[in-house]
Short mmCIF file of C-alpha atoms in Angstrom, two decimals:
data_model
loop_
_atom_site.label_atom_id
_atom_site.label_comp_id
_atom_site.label_asym_id
_atom_site.label_seq_id
_atom_site.Cartn_x
_atom_site.Cartn_y
_atom_site.Cartn_z
CA MET A 220 9.42 -0.41 2.33
CA GLY A 221 10.88 2.69 0.79
CA LEU A 222 7.84 4.73 -0.20
CA GLY A 223 8.04 8.49 -0.25
CA SER A 224 5.04 10.53 0.79
CA GLY A 225 3.09 12.94 -1.36
CA SER A 226 2.65 11.45 -4.80
CA ALA A 227 3.14 7.80 -3.77
CA ALA A 228 0.01 5.68 -4.06
CA VAL A 229 -0.88 2.59 -2.05
CA LEU A 230 -3.52 0.01 -2.94
CA VAL A 231 -5.35 -1.16 0.19
CA VAL A 232 -7.00 -4.58 -0.23
CA GLU A 233 -9.38 -5.44 2.62
CA ASP A 234 -12.83 -7.02 2.59
CA GLU A 235 -14.03 -5.40 5.84
CA PRO A 236 -15.21 -1.87 4.90
CA LEU A 237 -14.46 -0.27 8.29
CA VAL A 238 -10.99 -1.78 8.48
CA ARG A 239 -10.28 -0.77 4.87
CA THR A 240 -11.39 2.79 5.62
CA MET A 241 -9.22 2.93 8.74
CA ALA A 242 -6.14 1.70 6.86
CA ALA A 243 -6.81 4.16 4.03
CA ASP A 244 -7.23 7.03 6.51
CA ILE A 245 -3.93 6.20 8.25
CA LEU A 246 -2.11 6.17 4.91
CA MET A 247 -3.78 9.36 3.66
CA ASP A 248 -2.87 11.10 6.93
CA ALA A 249 0.74 10.10 6.21
CA GLY A 250 0.55 11.77 2.79
CA TYR A 251 -0.14 8.81 0.52
CA ARG A 252 -2.75 8.62 -2.21
CA VAL A 253 -4.87 5.54 -1.63
CA PHE A 254 -6.82 3.22 -3.90
CA GLU A 255 -9.08 0.58 -2.40
CA ALA A 256 -10.21 -2.92 -3.34
CA CYS A 257 -12.35 -5.40 -1.41
CA GLU A 258 -10.89 -8.58 -2.93
CA ALA A 259 -7.82 -9.80 -4.79
CA ALA A 260 -9.40 -9.93 -8.26
CA ASP A 261 -10.40 -6.27 -7.96
CA ALA A 262 -6.89 -5.42 -6.76
CA LEU A 263 -5.28 -7.07 -9.79
CA ALA A 264 -7.67 -5.25 -12.12
CA ILE A 265 -6.74 -1.93 -10.51
CA LEU A 266 -3.02 -2.72 -10.75
CA ASP A 267 -3.42 -3.73 -14.41
CA GLY A 268 -5.12 -0.43 -15.19
CA ARG A 269 -2.79 1.96 -13.35
CA ASP A 270 0.91 2.70 -13.37
CA ASP A 271 0.98 5.06 -10.39
CA ILE A 272 0.56 2.57 -7.54
CA GLY A 273 3.75 2.16 -5.56
CA ALA A 274 2.76 -0.49 -2.98
CA VAL A 275 0.08 -2.98 -2.00
CA PHE A 276 -1.26 -3.39 1.56
CA THR A 277 -3.43 -6.51 1.78
CA ASP A 278 -5.32 -8.55 4.32
CA ILE A 279 -4.71 -12.30 4.19
CA GLU A 280 -8.27 -13.61 4.51
CA MET A 281 -10.60 -12.34 1.78
CA PRO A 282 -13.56 -13.58 -0.25
CA GLY A 283 -13.36 -14.40 -3.92
CA GLY A 284 -11.11 -17.43 -3.93
CA MET A 285 -7.72 -15.69 -3.80
CA THR A 286 -6.10 -15.01 -0.44
CA GLY A 287 -3.93 -12.04 0.37
CA LEU A 288 -0.89 -14.34 0.32
CA ALA A 289 -1.79 -15.48 -3.21
CA LEU A 290 -2.28 -11.83 -4.17
CA ALA A 291 1.12 -10.95 -2.70
CA ALA A 292 2.71 -13.72 -4.77
CA ALA A 293 0.92 -12.56 -7.93
CA VAL A 294 2.05 -8.97 -7.34
CA ARG A 295 5.63 -10.15 -6.77
CA ASP A 296 5.53 -12.17 -10.02
CA ARG A 297 4.03 -9.39 -12.15
CA TRP A 298 5.52 -6.31 -10.48
CA PRO A 299 8.72 -7.59 -8.83
CA SER A 300 9.86 -4.24 -7.44
CA MET A 301 6.50 -3.31 -5.86
CA PRO A 302 6.51 -3.41 -2.04
CA VAL A 303 3.83 -5.63 -0.51
CA LEU A 304 2.65 -5.42 3.09
CA VAL A 305 0.46 -8.28 4.35
CA THR A 306 -1.72 -8.08 7.46
CA SER A 307 -4.10 -10.23 9.46
CA GLY A 308 -5.79 -10.33 12.82
CA ARG A 309 -6.20 -14.11 12.73
CA VAL A 310 -3.58 -15.77 10.56
CA ARG A 311 0.16 -15.26 10.83
CA PRO A 312 2.03 -16.43 7.73
CA GLY A 313 4.28 -19.41 8.31
CA ALA A 314 7.92 -19.58 7.32
CA GLY A 315 8.22 -19.30 3.56
CA GLU A 316 4.61 -18.22 2.97
CA LEU A 317 5.42 -14.56 2.29
CA PRO A 318 6.92 -13.80 -1.11
CA ASN A 319 10.48 -12.46 -1.05
CA GLY A 320 10.50 -8.81 -0.09
CA ALA A 321 6.99 -8.82 1.39
CA ALA A 322 6.47 -7.77 5.00
CA TYR A 323 3.87 -8.70 7.62
CA ILE A 324 2.23 -6.69 10.40
CA ALA A 325 -0.40 -8.01 12.78
CA LYS A 326 -3.79 -6.40 13.34
CA PRO A 327 -4.67 -4.30 15.12
CA TYR A 328 -2.01 -1.91 13.91
CA MET A 329 -1.53 1.67 14.99
CA ALA A 330 -0.50 4.61 12.84
CA PRO A 331 3.21 4.72 13.84
CA VAL A 332 3.64 1.01 13.05
CA HIS A 333 1.78 1.44 9.77
CA TYR A 334 3.97 4.40 8.79
CA SER A 335 7.22 2.61 9.57
CA ALA A 336 6.14 -0.47 7.65
CA THR A 337 5.36 1.53 4.51
CA ASP A 338 8.08 4.16 4.60
CA SER A 339 11.81 4.20 5.17
CA ARG A 340 11.88 7.81 6.39
#
């Protein structure tokens, strides 16, 4: 996905607090700054208010009426160059459901998979 470490920031969008913390910890251990949201509306508000977020990592199934796939599409429409990584432990996106340029990894994920999905090192 082409993120560098250090000053790059990733927005993690996950409604399960423990899973969100785990994803954030993996990314911070890899050198990323991390922002967190528990639903899509919060994620969009954070993205609207910041210009230092370089990627979005979102779960598919979330409360609040907007799925992670809908969030990925909204991010692609509003910030076309922003990498989006979509994940789920239950639902695998069907053909054509991911926006162009978005990637998918299944839960549970491990740190090396997470790193390679968010960085082209």
